[in-house]
GROMACS .gro file of N, CA and C in nm:
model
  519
    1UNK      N    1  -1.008   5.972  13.311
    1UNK     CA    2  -0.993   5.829  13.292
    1UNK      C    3  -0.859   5.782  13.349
    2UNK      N    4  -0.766   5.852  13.352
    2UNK     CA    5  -0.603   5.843  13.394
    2UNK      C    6  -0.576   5.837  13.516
    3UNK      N    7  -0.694   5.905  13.605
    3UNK     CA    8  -0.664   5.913  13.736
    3UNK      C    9  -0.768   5.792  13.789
    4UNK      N   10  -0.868   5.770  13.690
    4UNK     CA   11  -0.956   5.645  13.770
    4UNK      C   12  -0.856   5.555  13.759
    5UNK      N   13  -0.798   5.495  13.635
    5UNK     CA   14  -0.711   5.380  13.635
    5UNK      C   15  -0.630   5.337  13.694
    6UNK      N   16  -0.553   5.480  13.725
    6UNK     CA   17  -0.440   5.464  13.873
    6UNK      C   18  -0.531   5.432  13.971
    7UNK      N   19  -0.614   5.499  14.025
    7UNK     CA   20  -0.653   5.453  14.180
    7UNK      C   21  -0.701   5.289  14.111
    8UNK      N   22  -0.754   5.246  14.039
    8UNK     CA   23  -0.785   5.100  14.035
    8UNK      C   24  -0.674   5.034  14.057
    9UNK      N   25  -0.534   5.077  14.015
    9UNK     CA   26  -0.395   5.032  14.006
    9UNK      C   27  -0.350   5.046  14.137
   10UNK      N   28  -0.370   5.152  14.206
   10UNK     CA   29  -0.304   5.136  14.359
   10UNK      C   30  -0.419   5.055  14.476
   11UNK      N   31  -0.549   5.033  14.447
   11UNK     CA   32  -0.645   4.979  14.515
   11UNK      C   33  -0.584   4.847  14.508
   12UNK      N   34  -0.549   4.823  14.378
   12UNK     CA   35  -0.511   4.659  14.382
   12UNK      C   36  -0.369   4.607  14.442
   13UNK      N   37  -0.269   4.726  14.390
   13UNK     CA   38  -0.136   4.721  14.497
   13UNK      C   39  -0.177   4.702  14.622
   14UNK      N   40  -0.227   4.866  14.699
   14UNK     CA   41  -0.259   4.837  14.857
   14UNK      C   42  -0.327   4.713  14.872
   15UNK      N   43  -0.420   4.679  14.847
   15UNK     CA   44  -0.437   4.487  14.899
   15UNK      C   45  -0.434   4.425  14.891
   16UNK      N   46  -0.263   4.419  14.724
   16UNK     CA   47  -0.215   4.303  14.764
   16UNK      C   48  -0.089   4.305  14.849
   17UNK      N   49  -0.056   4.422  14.865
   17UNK     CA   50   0.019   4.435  14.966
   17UNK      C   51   0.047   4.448  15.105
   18UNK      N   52  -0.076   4.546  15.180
   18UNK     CA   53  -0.113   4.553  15.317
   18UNK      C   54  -0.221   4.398  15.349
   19UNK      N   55  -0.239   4.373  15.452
   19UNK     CA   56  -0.278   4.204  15.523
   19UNK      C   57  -0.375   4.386  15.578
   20UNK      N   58  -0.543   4.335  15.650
   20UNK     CA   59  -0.648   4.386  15.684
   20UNK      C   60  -0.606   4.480  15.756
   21UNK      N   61  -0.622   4.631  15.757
   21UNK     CA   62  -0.555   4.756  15.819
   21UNK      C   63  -0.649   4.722  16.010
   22UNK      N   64  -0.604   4.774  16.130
   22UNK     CA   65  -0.650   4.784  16.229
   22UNK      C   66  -0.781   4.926  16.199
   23UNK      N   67  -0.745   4.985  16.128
   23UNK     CA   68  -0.849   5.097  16.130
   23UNK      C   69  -0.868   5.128  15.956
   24UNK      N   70  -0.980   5.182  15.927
   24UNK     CA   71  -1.031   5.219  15.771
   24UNK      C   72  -0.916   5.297  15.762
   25UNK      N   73  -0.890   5.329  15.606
   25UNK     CA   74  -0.768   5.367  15.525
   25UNK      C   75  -0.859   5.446  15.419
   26UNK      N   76  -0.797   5.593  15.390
   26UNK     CA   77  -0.883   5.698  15.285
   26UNK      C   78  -0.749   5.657  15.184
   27UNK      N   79  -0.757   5.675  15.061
   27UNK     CA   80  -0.668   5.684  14.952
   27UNK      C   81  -0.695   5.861  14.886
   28UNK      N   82  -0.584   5.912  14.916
   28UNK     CA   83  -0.585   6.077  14.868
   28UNK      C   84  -0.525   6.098  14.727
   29UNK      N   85  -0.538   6.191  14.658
   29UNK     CA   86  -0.477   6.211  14.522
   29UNK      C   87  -0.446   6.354  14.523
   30UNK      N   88  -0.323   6.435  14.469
   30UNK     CA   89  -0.290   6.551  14.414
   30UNK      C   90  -0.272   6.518  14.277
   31UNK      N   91  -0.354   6.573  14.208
   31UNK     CA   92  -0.356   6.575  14.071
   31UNK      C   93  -0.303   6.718  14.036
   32UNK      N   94  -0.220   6.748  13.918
   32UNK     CA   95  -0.175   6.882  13.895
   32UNK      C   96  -0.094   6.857  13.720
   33UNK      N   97  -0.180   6.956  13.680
   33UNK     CA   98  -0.078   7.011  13.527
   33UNK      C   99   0.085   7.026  13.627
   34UNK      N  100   0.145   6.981  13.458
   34UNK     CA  101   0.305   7.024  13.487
   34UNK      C  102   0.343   7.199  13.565
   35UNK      N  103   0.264   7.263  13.488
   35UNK     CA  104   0.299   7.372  13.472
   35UNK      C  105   0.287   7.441  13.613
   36UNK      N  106   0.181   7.389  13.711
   36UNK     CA  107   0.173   7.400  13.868
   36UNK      C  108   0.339   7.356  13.957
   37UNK      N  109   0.378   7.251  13.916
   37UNK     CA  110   0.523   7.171  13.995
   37UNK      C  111   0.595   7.192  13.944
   38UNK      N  112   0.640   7.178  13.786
   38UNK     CA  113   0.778   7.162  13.750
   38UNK      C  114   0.787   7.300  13.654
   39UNK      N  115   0.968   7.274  13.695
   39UNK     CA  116   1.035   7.372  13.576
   39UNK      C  117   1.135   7.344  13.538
   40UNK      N  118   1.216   7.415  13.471
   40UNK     CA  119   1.352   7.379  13.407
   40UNK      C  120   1.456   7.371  13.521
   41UNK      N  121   1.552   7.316  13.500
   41UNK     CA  122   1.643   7.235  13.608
   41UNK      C  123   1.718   7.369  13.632
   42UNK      N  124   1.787   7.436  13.500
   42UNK     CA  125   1.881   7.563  13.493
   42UNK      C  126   1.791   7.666  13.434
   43UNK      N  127   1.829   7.770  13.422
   43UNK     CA  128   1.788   7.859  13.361
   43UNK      C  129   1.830   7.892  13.170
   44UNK      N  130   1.942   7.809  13.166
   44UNK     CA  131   1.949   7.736  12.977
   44UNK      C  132   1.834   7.661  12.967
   45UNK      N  133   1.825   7.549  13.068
   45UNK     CA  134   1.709   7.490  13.030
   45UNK      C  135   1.579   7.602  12.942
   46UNK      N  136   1.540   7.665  13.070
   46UNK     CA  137   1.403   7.749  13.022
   46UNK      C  138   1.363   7.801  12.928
   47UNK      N  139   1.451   7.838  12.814
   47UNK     CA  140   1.482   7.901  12.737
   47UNK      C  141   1.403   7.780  12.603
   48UNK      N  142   1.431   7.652  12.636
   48UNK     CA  143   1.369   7.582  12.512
   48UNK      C  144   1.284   7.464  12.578
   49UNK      N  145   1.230   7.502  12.707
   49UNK     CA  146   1.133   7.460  12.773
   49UNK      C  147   0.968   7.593  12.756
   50UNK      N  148   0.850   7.530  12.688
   50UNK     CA  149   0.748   7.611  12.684
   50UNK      C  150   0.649   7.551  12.775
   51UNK      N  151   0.608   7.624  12.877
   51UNK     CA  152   0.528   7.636  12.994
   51UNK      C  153   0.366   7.630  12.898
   52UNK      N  154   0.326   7.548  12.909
   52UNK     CA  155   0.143   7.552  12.829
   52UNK      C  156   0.067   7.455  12.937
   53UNK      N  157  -0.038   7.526  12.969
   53UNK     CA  158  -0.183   7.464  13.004
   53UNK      C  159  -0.195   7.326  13.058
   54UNK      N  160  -0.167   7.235  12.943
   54UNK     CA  161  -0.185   7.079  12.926
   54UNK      C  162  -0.001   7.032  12.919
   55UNK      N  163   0.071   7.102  12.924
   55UNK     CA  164   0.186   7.025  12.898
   55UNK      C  165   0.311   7.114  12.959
   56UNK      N  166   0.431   7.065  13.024
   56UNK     CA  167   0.574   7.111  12.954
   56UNK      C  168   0.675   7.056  12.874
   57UNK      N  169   0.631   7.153  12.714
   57UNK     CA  170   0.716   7.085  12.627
   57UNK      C  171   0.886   7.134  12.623
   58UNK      N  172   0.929   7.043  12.593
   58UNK     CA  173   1.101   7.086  12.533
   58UNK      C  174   1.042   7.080  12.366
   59UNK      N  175   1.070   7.227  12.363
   59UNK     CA  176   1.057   7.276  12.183
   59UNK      C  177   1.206   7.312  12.128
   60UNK      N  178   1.326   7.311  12.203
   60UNK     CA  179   1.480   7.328  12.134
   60UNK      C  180   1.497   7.258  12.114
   61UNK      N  181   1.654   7.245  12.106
   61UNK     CA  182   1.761   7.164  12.019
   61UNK      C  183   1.800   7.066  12.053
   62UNK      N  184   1.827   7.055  12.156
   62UNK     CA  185   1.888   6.955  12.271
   62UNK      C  186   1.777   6.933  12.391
   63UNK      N  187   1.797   6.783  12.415
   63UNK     CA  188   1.781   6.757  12.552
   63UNK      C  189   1.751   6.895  12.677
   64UNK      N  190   1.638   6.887  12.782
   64UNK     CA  191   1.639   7.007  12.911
   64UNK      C  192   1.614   6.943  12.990
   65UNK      N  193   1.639   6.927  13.113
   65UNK     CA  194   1.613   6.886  13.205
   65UNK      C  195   1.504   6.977  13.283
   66UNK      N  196   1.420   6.889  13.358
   66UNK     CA  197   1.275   6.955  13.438
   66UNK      C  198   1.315   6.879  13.565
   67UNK      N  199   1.303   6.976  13.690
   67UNK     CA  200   1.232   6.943  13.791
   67UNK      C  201   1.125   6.927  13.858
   68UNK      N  202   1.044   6.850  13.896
   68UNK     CA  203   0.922   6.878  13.967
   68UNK      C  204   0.885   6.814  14.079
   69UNK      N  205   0.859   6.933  14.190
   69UNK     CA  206   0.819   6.840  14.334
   69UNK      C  207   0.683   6.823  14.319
   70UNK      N  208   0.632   6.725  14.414
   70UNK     CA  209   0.514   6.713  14.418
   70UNK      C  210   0.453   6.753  14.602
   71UNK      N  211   0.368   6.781  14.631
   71UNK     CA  212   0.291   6.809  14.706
   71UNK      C  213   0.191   6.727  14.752
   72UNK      N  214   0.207   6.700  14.928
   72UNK     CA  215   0.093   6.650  14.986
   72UNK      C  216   0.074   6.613  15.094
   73UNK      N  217  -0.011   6.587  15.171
   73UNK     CA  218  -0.015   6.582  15.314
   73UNK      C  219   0.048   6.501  15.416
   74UNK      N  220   0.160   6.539  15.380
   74UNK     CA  221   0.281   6.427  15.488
   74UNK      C  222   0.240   6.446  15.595
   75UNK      N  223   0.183   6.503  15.679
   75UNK     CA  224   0.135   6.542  15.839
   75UNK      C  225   0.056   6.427  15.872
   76UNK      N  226  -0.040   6.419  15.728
   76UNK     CA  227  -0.170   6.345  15.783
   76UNK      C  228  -0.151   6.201  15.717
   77UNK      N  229  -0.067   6.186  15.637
   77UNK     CA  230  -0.028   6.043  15.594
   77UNK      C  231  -0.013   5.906  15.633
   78UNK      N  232  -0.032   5.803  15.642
   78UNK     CA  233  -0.020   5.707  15.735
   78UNK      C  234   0.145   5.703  15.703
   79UNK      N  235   0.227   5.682  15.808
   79UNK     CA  236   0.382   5.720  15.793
   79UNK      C  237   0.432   5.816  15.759
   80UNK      N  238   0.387   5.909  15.714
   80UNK     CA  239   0.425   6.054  15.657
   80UNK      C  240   0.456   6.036  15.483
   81UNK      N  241   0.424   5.952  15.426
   81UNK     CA  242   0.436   5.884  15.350
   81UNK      C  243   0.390   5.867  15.221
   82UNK      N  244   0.394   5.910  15.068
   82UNK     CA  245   0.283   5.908  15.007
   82UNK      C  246   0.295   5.751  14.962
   83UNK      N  247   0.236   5.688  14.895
   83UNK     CA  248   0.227   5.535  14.835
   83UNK      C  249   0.253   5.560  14.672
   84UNK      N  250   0.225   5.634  14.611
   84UNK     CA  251   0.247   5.634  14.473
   84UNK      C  252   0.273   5.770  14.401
   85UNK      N  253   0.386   5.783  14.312
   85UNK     CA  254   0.364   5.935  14.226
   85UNK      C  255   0.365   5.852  14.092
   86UNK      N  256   0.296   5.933  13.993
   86UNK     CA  257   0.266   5.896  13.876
   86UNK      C  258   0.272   6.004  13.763
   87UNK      N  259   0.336   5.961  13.665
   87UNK     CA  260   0.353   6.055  13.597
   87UNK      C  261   0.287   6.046  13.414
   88UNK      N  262   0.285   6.080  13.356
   88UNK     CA  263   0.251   6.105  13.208
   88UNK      C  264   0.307   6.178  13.092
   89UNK      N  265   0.368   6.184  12.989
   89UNK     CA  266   0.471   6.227  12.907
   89UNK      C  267   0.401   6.203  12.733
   90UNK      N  268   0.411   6.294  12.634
   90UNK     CA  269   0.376   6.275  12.523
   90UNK      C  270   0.485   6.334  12.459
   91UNK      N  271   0.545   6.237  12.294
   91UNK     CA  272   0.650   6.195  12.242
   91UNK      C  273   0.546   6.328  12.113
   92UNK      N  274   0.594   6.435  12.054
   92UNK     CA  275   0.560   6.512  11.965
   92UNK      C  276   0.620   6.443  11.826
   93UNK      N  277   0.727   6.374  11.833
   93UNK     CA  278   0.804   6.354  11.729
   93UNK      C  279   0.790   6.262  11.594
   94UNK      N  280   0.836   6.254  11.508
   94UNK     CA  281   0.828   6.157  11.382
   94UNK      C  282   0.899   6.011  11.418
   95UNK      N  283   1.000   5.991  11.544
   95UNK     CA  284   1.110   5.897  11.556
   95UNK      C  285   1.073   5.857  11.752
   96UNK      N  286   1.089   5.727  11.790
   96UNK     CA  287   1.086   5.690  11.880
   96UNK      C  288   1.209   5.808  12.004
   97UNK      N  289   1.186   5.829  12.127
   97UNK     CA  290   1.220   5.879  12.185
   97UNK      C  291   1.221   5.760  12.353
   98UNK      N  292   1.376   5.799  12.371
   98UNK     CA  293   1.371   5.744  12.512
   98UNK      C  294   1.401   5.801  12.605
   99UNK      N  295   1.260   5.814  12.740
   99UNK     CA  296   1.292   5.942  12.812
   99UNK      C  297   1.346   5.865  13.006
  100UNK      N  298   1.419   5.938  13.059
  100UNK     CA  299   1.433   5.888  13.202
  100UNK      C  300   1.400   5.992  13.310
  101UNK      N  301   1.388   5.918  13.387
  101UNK     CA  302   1.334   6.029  13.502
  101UNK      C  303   1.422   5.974  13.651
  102UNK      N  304   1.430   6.055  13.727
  102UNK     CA  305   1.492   5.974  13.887
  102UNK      C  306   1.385   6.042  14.003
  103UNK      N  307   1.336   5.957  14.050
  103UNK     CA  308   1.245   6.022  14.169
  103UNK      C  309   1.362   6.013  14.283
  104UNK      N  310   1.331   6.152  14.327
  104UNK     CA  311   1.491   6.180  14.492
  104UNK      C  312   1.358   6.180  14.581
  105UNK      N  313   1.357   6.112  14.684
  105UNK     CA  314   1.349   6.186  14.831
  105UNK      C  315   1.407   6.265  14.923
  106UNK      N  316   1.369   6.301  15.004
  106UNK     CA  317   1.423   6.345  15.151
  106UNK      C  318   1.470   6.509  15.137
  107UNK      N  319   1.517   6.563  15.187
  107UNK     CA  320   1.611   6.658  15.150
  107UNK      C  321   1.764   6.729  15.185
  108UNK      N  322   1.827   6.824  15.130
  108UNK     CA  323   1.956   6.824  15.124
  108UNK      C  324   2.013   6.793  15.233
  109UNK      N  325   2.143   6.733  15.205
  109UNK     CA  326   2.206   6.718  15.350
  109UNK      C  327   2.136   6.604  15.409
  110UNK      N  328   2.008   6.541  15.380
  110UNK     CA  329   1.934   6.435  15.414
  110UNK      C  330   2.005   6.323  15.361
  111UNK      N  331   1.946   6.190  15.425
  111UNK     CA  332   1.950   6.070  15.366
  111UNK      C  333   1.834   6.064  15.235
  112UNK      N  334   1.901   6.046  15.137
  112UNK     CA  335   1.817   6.054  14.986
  112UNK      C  336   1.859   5.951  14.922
  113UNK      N  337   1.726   5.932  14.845
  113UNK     CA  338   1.717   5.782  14.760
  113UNK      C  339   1.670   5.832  14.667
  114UNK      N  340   1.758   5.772  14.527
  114UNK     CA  341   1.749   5.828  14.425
  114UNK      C  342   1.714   5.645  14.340
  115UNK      N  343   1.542   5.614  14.261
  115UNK     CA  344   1.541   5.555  14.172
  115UNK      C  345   1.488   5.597  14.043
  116UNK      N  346   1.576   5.522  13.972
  116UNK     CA  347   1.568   5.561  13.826
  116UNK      C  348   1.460   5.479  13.725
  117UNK      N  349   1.403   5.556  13.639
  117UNK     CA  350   1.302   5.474  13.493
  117UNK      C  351   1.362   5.549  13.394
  118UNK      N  352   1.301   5.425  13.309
  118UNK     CA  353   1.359   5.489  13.126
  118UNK      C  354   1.284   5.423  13.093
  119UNK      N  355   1.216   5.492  12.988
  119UNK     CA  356   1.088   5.457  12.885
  119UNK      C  357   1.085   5.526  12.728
  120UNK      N  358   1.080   5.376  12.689
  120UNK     CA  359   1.072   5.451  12.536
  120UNK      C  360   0.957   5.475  12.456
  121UNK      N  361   0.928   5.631  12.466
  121UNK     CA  362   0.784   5.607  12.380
  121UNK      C  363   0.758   5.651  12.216
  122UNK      N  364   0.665   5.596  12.192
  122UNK     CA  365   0.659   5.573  12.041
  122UNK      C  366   0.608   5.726  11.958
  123UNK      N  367   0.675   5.709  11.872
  123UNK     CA  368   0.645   5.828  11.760
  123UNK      C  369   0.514   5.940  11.794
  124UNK      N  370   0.450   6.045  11.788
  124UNK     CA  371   0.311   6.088  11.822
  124UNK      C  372   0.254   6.005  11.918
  125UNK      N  373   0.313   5.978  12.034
  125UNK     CA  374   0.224   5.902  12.081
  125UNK      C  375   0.252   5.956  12.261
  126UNK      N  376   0.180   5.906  12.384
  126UNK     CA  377   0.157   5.982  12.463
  126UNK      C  378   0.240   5.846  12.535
  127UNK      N  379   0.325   5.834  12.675
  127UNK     CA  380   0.371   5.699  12.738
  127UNK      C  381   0.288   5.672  12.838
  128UNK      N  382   0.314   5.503  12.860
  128UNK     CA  383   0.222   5.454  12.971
  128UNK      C  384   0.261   5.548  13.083
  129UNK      N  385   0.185   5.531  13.199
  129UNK     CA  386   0.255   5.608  13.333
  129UNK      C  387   0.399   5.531  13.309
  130UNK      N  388   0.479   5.652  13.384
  130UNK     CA  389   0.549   5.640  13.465
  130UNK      C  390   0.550   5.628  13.587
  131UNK      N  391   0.543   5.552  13.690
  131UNK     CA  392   0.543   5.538  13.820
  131UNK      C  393   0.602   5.518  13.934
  132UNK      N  394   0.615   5.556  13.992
  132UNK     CA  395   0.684   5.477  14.115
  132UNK      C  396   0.671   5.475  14.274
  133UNK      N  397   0.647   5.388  14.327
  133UNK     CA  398   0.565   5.294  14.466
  133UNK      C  399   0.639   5.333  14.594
  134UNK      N  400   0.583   5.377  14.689
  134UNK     CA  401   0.705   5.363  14.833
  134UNK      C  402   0.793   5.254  14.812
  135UNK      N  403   0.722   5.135  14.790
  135UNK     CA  404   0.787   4.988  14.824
  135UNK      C  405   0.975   5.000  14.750
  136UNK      N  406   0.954   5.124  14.631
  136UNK     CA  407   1.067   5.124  14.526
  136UNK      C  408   1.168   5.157  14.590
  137UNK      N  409   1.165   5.293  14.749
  137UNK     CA  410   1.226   5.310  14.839
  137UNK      C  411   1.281   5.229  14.910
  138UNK      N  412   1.409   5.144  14.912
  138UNK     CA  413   1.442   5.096  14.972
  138UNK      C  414   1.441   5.106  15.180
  139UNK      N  415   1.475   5.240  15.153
  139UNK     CA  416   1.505   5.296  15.265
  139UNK      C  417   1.380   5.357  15.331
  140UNK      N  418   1.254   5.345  15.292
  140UNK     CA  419   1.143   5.423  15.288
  140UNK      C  420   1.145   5.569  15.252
  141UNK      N  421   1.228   5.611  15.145
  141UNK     CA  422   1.219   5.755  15.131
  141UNK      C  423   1.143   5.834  15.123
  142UNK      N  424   0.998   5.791  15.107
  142UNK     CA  425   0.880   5.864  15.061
  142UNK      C  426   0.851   5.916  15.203
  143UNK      N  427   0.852   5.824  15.326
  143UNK     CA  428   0.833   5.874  15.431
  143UNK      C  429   0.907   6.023  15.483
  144UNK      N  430   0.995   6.085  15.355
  144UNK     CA  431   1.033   6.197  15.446
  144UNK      C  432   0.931   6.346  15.396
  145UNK      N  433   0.845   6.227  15.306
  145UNK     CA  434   0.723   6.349  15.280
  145UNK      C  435   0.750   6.472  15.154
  146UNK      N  436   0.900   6.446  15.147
  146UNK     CA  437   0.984   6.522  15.011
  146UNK      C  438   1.025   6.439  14.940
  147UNK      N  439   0.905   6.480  14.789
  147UNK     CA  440   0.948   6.391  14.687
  147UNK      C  441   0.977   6.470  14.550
  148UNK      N  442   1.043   6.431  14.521
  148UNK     CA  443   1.058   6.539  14.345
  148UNK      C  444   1.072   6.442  14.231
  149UNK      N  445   1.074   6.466  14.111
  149UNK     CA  446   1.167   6.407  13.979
  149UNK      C  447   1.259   6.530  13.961
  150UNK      N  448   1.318   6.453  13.842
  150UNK     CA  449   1.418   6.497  13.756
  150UNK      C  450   1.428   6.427  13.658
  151UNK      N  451   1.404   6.485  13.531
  151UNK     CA  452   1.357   6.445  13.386
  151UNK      C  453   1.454   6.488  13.287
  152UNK      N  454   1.525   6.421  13.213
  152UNK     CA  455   1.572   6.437  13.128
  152UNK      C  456   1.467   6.450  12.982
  153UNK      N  457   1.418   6.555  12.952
  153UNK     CA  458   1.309   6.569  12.840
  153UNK      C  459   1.408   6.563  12.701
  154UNK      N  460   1.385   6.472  12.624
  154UNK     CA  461   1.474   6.466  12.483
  154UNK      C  462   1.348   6.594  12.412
  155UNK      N  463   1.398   6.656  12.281
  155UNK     CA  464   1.346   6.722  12.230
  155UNK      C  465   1.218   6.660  12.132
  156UNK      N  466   1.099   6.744  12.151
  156UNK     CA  467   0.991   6.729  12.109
  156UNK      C  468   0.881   6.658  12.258
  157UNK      N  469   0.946   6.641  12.367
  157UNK     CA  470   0.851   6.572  12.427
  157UNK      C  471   0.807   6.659  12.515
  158UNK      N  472   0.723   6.605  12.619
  158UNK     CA  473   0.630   6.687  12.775
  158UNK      C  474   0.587   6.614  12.844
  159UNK      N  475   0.611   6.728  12.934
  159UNK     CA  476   0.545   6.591  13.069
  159UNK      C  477   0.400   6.685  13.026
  160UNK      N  478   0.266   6.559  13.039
  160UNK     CA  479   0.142   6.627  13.089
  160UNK      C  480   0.093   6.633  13.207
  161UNK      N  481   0.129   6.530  13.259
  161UNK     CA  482   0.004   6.523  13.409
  161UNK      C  483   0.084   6.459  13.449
  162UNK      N  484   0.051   6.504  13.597
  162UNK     CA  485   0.112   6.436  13.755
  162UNK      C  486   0.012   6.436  13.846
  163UNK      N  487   0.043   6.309  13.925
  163UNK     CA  488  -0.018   6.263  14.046
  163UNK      C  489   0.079   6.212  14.177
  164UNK      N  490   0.039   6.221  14.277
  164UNK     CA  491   0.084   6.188  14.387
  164UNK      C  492  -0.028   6.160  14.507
  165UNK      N  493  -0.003   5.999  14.505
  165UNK     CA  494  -0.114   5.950  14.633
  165UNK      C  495  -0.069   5.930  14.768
  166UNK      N  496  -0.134   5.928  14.878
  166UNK     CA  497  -0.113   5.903  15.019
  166UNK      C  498  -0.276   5.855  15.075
  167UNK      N  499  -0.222   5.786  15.190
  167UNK     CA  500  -0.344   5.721  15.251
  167UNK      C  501  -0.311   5.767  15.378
  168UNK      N  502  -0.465   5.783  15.437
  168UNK     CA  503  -0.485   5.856  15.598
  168UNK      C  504  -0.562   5.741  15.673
  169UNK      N  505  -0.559   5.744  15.782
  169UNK     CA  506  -0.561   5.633  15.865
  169UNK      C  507  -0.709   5.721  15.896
  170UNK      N  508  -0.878   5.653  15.902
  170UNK     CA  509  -0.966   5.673  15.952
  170UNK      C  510  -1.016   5.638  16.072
  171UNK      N  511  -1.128   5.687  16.148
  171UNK     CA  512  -1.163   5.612  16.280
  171UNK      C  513  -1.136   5.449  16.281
  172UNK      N  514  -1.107   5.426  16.410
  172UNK     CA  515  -1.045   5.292  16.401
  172UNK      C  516  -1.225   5.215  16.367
  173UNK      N  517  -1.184   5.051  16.323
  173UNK     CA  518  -1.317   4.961  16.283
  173UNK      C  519  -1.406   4.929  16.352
   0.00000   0.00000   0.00000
């Protein structure tokens, strides 16, 4: 249901954003458990980071930070480019929790664009996506086809699910 809603969510971005493409446009998805992309930032982290199935939770004391790249066909991308990563997070706790994330592009030594979210989600409860759009790239960072987060996980929470979309340019109309 999470991944239909997004593509309904980026169907309606892409046209209100692109004016009639010269050639048909595919919309692609990498869908992936945490536990495929991300891990702990340090190796303290890991230690009160638990790797499960459906989730990566922070079960310690403190705050861990997670990294996770995402994966996808920058070759075949229209711009090299994906259009959307999306993310998903559930709050284990008795008390509101506020979590942030920074999506980086590009890579080291690269020109990199770093934007930031913070979301506060509620007690037992799972957060809206987290998202964020090429358009957020000022610089077009997505176009360098390297995209990651970096999550500050407060204790009791997880990321569950990640996505990352791109569109391929089809036979022309």
């Amino acid at each position: 249901m999470k991944l239909a809603s997004t593509f309904a969510a980026l169907t309606l971005a892409v046209a209100a954003t692109y004016s009639v493409p010269a050639t048909a446009q595919t919309t692609h998805a990498n869908a992936s458990q945490p536990a495929a992309r991300c891990q702990g930032a340090l190796p303290a982290f890991e230690t009160a980071i638990r790797k499960r199935p459906l989730a990566i939770q922070n079960e310690g004391t403190a705050s861990s930070y997670i990294t996770c790249g995402f994966e996808f066909d920058a070759g075949a991308a229209i711009d090299n480019s994906a259009v959307l990563l999306d993310t998903y997070f559930t709050n284990t706790t008795t008390a509101p929790v506020s979590l942030t994330c920074t999506a980086v592009t590009g890579w080291q030594t690269g020109e990199n664009e770093f934007v930031s979210r913070t979301e506060v989600i509620a007690p037992g409860a799972q957060s809206e996506d987290m998202f964020w759009f090429a358009d957020d790239f000022a610089g077009g960072g997505m176009a360098s086809g390297l995209v990651a987060i970096s999550c500050n996980l407060p204790v009791g929470v997880g990321i569950n699910d990640t996505y990352i979309f791109w569109d391929t340019d089809d036979a022309p109309v």
